[in-house]
Short mmCIF file of C-alpha atoms in Angstrom, two decimals:
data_model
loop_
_atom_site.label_atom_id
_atom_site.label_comp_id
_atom_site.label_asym_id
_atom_site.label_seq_id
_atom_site.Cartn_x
_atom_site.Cartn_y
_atom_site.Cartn_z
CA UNK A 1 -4.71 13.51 26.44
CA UNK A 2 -6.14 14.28 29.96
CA UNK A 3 -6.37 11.20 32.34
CA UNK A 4 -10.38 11.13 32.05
CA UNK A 5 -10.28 10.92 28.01
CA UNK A 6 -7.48 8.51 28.29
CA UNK A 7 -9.50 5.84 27.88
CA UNK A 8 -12.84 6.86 26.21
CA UNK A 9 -11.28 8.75 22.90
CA UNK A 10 -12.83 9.80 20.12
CA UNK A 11 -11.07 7.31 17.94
CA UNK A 12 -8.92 3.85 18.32
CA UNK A 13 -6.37 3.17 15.36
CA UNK A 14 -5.56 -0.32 15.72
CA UNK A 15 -2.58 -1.40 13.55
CA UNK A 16 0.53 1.14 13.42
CA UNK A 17 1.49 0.56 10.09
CA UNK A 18 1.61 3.45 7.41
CA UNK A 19 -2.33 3.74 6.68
CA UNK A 20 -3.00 3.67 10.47
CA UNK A 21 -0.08 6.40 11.46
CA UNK A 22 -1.81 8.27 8.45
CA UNK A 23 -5.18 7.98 10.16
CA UNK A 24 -4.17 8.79 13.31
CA UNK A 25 -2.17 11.78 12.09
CA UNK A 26 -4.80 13.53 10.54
CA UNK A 27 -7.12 13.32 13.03
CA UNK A 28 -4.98 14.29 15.73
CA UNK A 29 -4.19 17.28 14.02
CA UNK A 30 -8.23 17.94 13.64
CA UNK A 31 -7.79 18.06 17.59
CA UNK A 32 -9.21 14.45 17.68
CA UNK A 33 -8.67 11.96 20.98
CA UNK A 34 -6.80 9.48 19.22
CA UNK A 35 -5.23 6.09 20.30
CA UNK A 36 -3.07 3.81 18.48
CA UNK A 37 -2.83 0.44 19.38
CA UNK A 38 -0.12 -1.90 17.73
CA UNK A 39 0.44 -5.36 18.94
CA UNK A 40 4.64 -5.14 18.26
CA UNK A 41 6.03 -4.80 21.68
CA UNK A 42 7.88 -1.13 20.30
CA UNK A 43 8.08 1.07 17.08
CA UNK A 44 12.10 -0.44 16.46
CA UNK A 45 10.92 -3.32 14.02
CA UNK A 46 8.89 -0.50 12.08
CA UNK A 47 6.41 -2.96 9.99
CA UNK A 48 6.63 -5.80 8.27
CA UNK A 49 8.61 -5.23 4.77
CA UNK A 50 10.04 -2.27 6.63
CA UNK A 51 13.59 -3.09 5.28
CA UNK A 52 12.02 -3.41 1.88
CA UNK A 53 10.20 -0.87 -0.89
CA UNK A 54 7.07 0.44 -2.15
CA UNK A 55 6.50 2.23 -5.06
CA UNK A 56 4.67 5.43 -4.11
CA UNK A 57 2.45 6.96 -6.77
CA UNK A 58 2.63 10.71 -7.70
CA UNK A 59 -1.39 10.72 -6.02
CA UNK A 60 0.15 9.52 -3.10
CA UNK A 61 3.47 11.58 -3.26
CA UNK A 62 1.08 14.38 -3.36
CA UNK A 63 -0.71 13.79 -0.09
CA UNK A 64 2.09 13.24 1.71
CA UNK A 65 3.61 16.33 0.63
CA UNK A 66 0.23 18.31 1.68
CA UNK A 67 0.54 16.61 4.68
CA UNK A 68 4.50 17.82 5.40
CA UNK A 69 5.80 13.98 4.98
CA UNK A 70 7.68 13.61 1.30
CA UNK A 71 10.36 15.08 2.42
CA UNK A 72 11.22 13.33 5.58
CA UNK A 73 10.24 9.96 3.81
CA UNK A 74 12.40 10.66 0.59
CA UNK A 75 15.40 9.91 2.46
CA UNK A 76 16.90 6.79 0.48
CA UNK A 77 13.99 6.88 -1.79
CA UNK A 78 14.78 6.00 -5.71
CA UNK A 79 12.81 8.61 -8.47
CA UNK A 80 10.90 6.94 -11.11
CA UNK A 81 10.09 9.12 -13.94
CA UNK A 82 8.14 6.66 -15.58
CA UNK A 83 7.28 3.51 -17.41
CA UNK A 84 7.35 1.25 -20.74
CA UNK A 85 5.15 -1.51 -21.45
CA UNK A 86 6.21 -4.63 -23.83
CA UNK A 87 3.56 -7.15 -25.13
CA UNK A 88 5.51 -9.86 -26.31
CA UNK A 89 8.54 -8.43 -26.60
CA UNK A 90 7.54 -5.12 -28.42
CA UNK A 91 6.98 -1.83 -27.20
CA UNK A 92 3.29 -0.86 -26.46
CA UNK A 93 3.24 1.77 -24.47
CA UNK A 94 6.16 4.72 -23.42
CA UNK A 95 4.69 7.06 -20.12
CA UNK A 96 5.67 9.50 -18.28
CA UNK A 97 4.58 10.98 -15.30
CA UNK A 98 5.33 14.78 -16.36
CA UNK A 99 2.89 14.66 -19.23
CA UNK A 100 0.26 14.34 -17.16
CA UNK A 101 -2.35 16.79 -16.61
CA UNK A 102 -2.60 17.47 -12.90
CA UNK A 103 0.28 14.92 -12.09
CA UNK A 104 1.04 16.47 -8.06
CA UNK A 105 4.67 15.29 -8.39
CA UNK A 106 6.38 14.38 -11.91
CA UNK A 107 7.55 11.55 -10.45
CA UNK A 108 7.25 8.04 -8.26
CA UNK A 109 9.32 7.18 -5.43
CA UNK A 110 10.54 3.48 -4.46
CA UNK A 111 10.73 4.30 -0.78
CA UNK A 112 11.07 2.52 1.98
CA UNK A 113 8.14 2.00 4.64
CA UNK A 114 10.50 2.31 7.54
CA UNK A 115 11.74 5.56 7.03
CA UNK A 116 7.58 7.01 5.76
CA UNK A 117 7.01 5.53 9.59
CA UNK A 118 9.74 7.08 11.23
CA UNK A 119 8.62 10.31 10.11
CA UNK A 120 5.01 9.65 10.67
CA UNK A 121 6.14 8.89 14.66
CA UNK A 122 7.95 11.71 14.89
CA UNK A 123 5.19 13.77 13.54
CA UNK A 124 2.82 11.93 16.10
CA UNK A 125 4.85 12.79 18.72
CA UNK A 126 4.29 16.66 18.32
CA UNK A 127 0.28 15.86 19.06
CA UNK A 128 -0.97 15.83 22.57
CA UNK A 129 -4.28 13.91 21.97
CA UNK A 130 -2.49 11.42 20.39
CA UNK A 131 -1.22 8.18 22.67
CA UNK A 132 0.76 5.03 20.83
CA UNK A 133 0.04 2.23 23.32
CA UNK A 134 2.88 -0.68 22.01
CA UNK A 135 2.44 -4.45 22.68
CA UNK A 136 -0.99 -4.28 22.73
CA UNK A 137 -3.42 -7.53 21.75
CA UNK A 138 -6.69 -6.91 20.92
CA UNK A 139 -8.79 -9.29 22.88
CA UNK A 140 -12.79 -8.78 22.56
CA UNK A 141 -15.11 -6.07 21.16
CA UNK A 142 -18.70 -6.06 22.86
CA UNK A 143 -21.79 -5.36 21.04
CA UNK A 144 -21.37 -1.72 22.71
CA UNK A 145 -18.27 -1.04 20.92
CA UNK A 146 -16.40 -1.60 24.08
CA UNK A 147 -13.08 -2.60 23.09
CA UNK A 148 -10.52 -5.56 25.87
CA UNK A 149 -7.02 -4.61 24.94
CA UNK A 150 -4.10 -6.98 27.20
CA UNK A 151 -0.44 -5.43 27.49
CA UNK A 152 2.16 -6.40 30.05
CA UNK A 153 0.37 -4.34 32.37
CA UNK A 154 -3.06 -6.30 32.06
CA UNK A 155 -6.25 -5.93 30.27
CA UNK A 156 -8.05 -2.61 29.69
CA UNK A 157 -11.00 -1.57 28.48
CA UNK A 158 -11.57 1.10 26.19
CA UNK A 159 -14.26 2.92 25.04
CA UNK A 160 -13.55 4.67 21.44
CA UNK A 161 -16.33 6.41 19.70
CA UNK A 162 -15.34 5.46 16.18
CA UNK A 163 -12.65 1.82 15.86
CA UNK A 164 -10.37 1.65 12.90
CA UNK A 165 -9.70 -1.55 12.30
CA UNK A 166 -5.66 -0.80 10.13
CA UNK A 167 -4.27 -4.49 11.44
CA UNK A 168 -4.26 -6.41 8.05
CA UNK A 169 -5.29 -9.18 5.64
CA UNK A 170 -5.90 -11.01 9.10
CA UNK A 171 -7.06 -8.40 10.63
CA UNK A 172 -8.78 -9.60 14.66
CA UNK A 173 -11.07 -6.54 14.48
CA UNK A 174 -13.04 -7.36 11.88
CA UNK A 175 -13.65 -10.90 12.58
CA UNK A 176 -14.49 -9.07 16.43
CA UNK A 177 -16.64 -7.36 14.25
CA UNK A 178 -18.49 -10.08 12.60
CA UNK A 179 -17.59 -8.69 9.03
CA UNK A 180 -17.19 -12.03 6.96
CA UNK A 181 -14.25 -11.89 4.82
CA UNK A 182 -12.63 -14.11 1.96
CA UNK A 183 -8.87 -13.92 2.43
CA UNK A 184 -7.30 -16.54 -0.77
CA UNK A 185 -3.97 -16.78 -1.62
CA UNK A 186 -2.90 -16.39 -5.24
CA UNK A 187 -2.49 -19.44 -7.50
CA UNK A 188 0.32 -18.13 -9.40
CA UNK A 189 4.09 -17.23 -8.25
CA UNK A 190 5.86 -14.74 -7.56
CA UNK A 191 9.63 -14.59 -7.01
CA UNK A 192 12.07 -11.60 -7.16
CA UNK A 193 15.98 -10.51 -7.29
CA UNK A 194 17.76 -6.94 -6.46
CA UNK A 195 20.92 -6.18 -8.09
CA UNK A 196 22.60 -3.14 -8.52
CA UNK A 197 21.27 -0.52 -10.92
CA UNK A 198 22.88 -0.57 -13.88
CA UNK A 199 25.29 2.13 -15.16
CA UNK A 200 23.10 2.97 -18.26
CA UNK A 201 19.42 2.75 -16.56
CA UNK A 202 17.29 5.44 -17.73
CA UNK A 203 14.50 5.74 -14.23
CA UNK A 204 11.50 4.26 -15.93
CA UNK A 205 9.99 1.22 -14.69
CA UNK A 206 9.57 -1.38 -17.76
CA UNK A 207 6.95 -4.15 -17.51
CA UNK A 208 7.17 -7.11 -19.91
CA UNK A 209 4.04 -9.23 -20.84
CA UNK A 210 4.23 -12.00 -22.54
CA UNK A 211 4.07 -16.10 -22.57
CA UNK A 212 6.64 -15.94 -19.73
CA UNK A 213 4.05 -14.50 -17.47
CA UNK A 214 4.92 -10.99 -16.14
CA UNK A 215 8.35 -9.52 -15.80
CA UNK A 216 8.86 -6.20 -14.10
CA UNK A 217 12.26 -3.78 -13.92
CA UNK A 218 11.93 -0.99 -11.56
CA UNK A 219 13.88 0.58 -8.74
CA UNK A 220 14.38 -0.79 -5.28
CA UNK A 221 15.64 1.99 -3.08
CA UNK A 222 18.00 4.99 -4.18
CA UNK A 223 20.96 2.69 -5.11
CA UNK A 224 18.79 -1.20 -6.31
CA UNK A 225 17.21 -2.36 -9.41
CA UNK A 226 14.68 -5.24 -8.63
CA UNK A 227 13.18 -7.96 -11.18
CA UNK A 228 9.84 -8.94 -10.29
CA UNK A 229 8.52 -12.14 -12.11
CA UNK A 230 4.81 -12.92 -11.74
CA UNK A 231 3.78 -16.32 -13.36
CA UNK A 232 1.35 -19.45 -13.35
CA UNK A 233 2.78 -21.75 -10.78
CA UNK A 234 3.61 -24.48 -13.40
CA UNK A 235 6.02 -22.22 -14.94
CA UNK A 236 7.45 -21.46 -11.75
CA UNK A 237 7.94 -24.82 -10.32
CA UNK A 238 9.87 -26.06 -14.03
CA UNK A 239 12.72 -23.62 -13.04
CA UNK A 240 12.72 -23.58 -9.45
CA UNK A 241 13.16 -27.56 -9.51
CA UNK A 242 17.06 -26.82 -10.93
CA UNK A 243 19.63 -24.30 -10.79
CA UNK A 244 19.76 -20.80 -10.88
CA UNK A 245 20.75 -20.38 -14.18
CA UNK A 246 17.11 -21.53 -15.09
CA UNK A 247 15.63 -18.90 -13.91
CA UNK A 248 18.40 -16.15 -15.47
CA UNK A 249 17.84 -17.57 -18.85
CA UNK A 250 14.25 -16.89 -18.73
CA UNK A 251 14.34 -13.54 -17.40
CA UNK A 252 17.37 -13.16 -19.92
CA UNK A 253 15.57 -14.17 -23.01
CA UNK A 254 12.71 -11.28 -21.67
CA UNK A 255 15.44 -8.43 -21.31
CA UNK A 256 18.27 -9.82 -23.42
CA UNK A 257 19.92 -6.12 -22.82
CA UNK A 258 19.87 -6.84 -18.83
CA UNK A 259 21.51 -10.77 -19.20
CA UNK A 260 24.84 -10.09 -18.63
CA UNK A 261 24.13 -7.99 -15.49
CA UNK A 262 21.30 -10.10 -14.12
CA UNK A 263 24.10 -13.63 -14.75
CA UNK A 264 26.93 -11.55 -12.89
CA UNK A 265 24.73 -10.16 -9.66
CA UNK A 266 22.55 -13.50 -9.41
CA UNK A 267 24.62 -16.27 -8.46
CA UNK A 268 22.79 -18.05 -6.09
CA UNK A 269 18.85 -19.25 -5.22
CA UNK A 270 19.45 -17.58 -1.74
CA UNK A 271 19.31 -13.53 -3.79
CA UNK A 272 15.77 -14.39 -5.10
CA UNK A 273 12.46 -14.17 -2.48
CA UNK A 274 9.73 -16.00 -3.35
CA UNK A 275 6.26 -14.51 -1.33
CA UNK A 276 3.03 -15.81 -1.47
CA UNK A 277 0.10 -13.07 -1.75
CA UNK A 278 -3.10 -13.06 -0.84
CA UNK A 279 -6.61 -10.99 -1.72
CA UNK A 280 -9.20 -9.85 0.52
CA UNK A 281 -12.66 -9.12 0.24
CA UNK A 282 -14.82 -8.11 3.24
CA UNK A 283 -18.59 -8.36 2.62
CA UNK A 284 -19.04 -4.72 4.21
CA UNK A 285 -16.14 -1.78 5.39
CA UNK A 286 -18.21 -0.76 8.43
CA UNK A 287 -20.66 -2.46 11.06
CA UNK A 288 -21.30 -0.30 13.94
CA UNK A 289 -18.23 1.56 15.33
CA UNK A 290 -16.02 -0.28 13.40
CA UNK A 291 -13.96 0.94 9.96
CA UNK A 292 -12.25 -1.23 8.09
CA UNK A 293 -8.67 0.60 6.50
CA UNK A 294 -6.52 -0.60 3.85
CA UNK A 295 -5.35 -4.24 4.28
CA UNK A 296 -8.06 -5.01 6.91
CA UNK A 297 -11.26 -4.11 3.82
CA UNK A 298 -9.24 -5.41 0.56
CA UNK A 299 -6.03 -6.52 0.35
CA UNK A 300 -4.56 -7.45 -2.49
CA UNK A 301 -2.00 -8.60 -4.64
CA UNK A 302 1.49 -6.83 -4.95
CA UNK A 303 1.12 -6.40 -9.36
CA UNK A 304 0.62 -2.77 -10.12
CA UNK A 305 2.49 -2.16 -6.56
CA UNK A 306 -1.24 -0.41 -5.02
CA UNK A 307 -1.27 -1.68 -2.04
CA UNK A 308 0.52 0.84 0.40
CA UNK A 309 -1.26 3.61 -2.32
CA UNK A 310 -4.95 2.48 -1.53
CA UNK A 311 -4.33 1.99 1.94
CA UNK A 312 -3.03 5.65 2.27
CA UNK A 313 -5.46 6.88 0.19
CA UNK A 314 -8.14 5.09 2.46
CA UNK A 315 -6.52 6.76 5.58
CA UNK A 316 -7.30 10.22 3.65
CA UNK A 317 -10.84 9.86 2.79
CA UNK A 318 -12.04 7.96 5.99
CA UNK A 319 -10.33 9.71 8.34
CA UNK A 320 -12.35 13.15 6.62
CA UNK A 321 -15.59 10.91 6.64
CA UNK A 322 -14.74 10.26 10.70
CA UNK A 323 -14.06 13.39 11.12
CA UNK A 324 -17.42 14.55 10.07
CA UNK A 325 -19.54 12.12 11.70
CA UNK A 326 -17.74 13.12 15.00
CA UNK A 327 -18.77 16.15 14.10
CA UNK A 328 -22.30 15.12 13.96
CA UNK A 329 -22.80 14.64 10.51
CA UNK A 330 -23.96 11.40 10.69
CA UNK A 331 -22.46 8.12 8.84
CA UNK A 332 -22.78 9.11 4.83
CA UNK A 333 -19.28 9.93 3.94
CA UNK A 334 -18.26 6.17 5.03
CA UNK A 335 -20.95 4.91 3.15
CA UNK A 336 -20.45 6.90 0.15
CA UNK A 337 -16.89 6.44 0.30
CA UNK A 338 -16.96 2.27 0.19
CA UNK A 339 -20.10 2.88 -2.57
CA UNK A 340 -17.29 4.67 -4.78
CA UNK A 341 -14.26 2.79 -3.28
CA UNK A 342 -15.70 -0.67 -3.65
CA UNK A 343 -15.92 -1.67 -7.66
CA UNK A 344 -12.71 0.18 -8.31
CA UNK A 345 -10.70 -2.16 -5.68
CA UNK A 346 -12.29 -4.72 -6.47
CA UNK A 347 -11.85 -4.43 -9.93
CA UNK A 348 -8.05 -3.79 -9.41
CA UNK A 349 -8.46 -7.45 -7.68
CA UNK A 350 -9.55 -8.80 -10.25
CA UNK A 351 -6.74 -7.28 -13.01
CA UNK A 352 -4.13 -8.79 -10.72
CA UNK A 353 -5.85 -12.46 -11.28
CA UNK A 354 -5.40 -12.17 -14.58
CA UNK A 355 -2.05 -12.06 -14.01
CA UNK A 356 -1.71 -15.05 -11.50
CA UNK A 357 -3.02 -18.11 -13.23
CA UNK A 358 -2.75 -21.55 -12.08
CA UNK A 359 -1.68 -22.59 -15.06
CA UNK A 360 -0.03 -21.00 -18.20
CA UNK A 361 -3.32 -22.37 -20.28
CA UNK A 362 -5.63 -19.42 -18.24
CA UNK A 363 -3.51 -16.54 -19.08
CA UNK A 364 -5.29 -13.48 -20.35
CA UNK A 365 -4.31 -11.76 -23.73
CA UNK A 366 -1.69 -9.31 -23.35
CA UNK A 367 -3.62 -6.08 -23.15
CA UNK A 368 -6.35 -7.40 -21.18
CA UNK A 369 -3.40 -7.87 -18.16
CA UNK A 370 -2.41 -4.48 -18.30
CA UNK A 371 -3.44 -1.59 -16.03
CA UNK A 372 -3.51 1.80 -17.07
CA UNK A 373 -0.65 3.76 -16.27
CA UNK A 374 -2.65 7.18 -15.23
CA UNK A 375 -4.81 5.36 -13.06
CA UNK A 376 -1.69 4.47 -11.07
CA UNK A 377 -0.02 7.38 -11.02
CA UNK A 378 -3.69 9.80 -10.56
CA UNK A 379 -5.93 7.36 -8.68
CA UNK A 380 -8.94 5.90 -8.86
CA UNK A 381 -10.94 9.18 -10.52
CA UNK A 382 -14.32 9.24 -8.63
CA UNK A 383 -12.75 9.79 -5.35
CA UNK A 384 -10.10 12.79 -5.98
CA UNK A 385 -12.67 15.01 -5.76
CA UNK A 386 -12.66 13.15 -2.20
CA UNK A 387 -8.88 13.52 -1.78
CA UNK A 388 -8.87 17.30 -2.77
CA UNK A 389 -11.99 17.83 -0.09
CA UNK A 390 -10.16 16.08 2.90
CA UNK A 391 -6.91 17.82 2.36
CA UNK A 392 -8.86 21.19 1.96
CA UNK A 393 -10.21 20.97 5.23
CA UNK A 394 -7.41 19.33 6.81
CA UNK A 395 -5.67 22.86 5.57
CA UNK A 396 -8.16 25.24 7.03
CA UNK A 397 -8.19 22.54 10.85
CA UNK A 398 -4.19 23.36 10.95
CA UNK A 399 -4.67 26.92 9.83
CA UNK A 400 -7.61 27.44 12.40
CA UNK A 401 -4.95 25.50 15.03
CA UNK A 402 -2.50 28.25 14.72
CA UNK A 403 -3.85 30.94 15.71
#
C-alpha cells in the first residue's frame, strides 16, 4: 500500500479473527486498500478458543475451498460424515452429509481456528494492499467516519471509506457507532469433557434430547471426542454441587454404550469447562460507514455449533456487497443482505433458547429443539444464491488479476 493510501484505504477490518481475515482476504484480492486492525499486541495468541474446535459445515468447507484455504486449515482437523438424532432415548433421525443434493464437501470438519488463521495470514501476506496493524485500540469514530486508533507508537487517524466492525459480542465499533445492541447471557448451562475417541466410533456426530437437557457426541480435533451437555441451570447446579461421578452417571444413563469410557477418561472436575454464552442482537447491521460482521451483528449461542459458519458466511456476502458499493453501486447489497440475513439468525437465536431454559419446567418438546440437519450443513437457503454470486466474481477478480 503506497505511503499516501496508507492511511485513507478503501476499507478498515477491525477484529483479526477468522470472519475479519476472511473479509480482508477477499477484498484484497479484488485489489482493495485494506487495513486490519486487531487490538492483540501480535498474531502468536491466534484468537480466543484458538487452542480449541469448531465444527465447520460442508457450506463453509466449500468456500474455503473456493477460496484455496481447506487444505491448509485441514491440518489436525477431525472428518464428520454425519449425524444421529435421539428424542428420548430413541433414534429420530440418521443423516448424512453425502446424500445431499449439492452438499460442496461430503463431509464436516472439527478444525481448529488457529491453524484456519495461520493460513489466512499467510495468505494475507502475499497481498500488497493489505496492512495488519497489531496492538491496536480503537479509540473514537467521528460523525465523518474518521476513525482514532492508539498503538505503542501513538494515536492515528484513519480515514477508511467503508469500517467493518469483526471485534465481537462486545464489539467498541458499534457502540462508536451508536448501533444499540442487546448482548444477554444464556440462562441455562453448559459444561463439556474431551476424551479420547473411542476405538469403535463410527464419525457421526450424535445429539441426544431428552429430560436431561441436551447431550452432544462429536469430534474435537483429528485424535478427541468431546461431550457437550446443554441444560437448565437447576439441573446443572444439582450435579455440580458433588462429585464427578454425578455428572458421569447422567451423561452415562444418556449414552449407556459410552459409560465405561466416559468413567475411565473423566476422573476429575478440572477435565470438564463450563462457559457461559451469550446472544446478540443489534437493532441495525449498518449506520453510515460502518458494517457490522459476525459476532459484532448477532452472536449467539454455541448449540448447532453456527457461530464461526455465519460469521464466515457474513465475511462472503458483505465483503461482495462492499465490494460493489466501492464500486459505485450504491448501498443495496448490505441492505438486502441483513433484509435476508436477519429473520434467519435471528430465528437460529431463538432455537438455541429453547434449548437453554432457566429451569427444567420451560423446556420445549423434543422436536421443537431440534434444528434441521441440511440447514446446517447447506446454509441458510435465501442467501446461496448470494454465496454462489460472490465467489463467482471473486473467480473472474483473481482470473482478471493474472493476466
Amino acid at each position: 500500500m503506497s505511503e499516501e493510501n496508507e492511511f485513507a484505504p478503501d476499507c478498515c477490518v477491525v477484529g483479526a479473527g477468522p470472519a475479519g481475515l476472511l473479509a480482508a482476504l477477499l477484498l484484497g484480492r479484488r485489489g482493495r486498500r485494506v487495513t486490519v486492525l486487531e487490538r492483540r499486541p501480535d498474531p502468536g495468541g491466534a484468537a480466543p478458543a484458538a487452542g480449541g474446535s469448531v465444527i465447520v459445515q460442508p457450506v463453509t468447507l466449500g468456500l474455503l475451498d473456493q477460496v484455496g484455504l481447506l487444505g491448509p486449515a485441514s491440518v489436525g482437523a477431525g472428518r464428520l460424515l454425519g449425524a444421529e438424532a435421539y428424542f428420548a432415548g430413541s433414534l429420530a433421525g440418521r443423516y448424512r452429509y453425502e446424500e445431499l443434493a449439492d452438499c460442496p464437501v461430503p463431509y464436516a470438519l472439527s478444525l481448529r481456528p488457529g491453524v484456519l488463521l495461520d493460513a489466512m495470514l499467510t495468505e494475507l501476506a502475499e497481498l500488497p494492499d493489505v496492512r495488519l496493524v497489531w496492538g491496536a485500540e480503537v479509540e473514537q469514530l467521528s460523525g465523518t467516519g474518521a476513525l482514532t486508533v492508539r498503538t505503542a507508537a501513538g494515536s492515528q487517524e484513519y480515514l477508511p471509506t467503508y469500517l467493518l466492525a469483526a471485534d465481537g459480542r462486545h464489539s467498541v465499533v458499534r457502540e462508536l457507532a451508536g448501533i444499540a445492541a442487546e448482548v444477554t447471557a444464556s440462562d441455562g448451562a453448559y459444561l463439556d469433557a474431551g476424551v479420547p475417541i473411542p476405538p469403535d466410533w463410527d464419525e457421526l456426530t450424535r445429539a441426544h434430547f431428552g429430560s436431561h437437557g441436551y447431550l452432544l457426541e462429536t469430534r474435537r480435533g483429528e485424535d478427541g471426542l468431546v461431550i457437550v451437555w446443554i441444560t437448565d441451570a437447576g439441573t446443572a447446579a444439582s450435579v455440580l454441587d458433588g462429585p464427578v461421578e454425578g455428572l458421569l452417571k447422567v451423561w452415562s444413563d444418556v449414552v449407556p454404550r459410552l459409560a465405561p469410557w466416559l468413567t475411565r477418561h473423566i476422573t476429575d472436575w478440572d477435565q470438564v469447562r463450563r462457559v457461559q454464552h451469550f446472544a446478540v442482537r443489534a437493532e441495525a447491521w449498518t449506520a453510515g460507514n460502518v458494517v457490522l460482521l459476525g459476532d459484532s451483528a448477532h452472536g449467539m449461542h454455541a448449540f448447532a455449533g453456527q457461530g464461526m459458519n455465519t460469521s464466515l458466511q457474513d465475511a462472503v456476502c458483505l465483503t461482495e456487497a462492499v465490494d460493489r458499493a466501492l464500486s459505485g453501486h450504491g448501498t443495496r447489497g448490505l441492505d438486502e443482505f441483513e433484509r435476508l440475513r436477519r429473520p434467519y439468525i435471528e430465528g437460529l437465536q431463538a432455537l438455541q433458547a429453547t434449548n437453554t431454559p432457566a429451569s427444567a419446567a420451560q423446556a420445549a418438546p423434543e422436536r421443537e429443539r431440534a434444528p434441521e440437519f441440511e440447514l446446517l450443513a447447506l446454509g441458510q437457503p435465501e442467501i446461496r444464491p448470494l454465496l454462489a454470486r460472490a465467489m463467482a466474481n471473486q473467480a473472474r477478480s483473481g482470473a482478471a488479476a493474472n493476466h
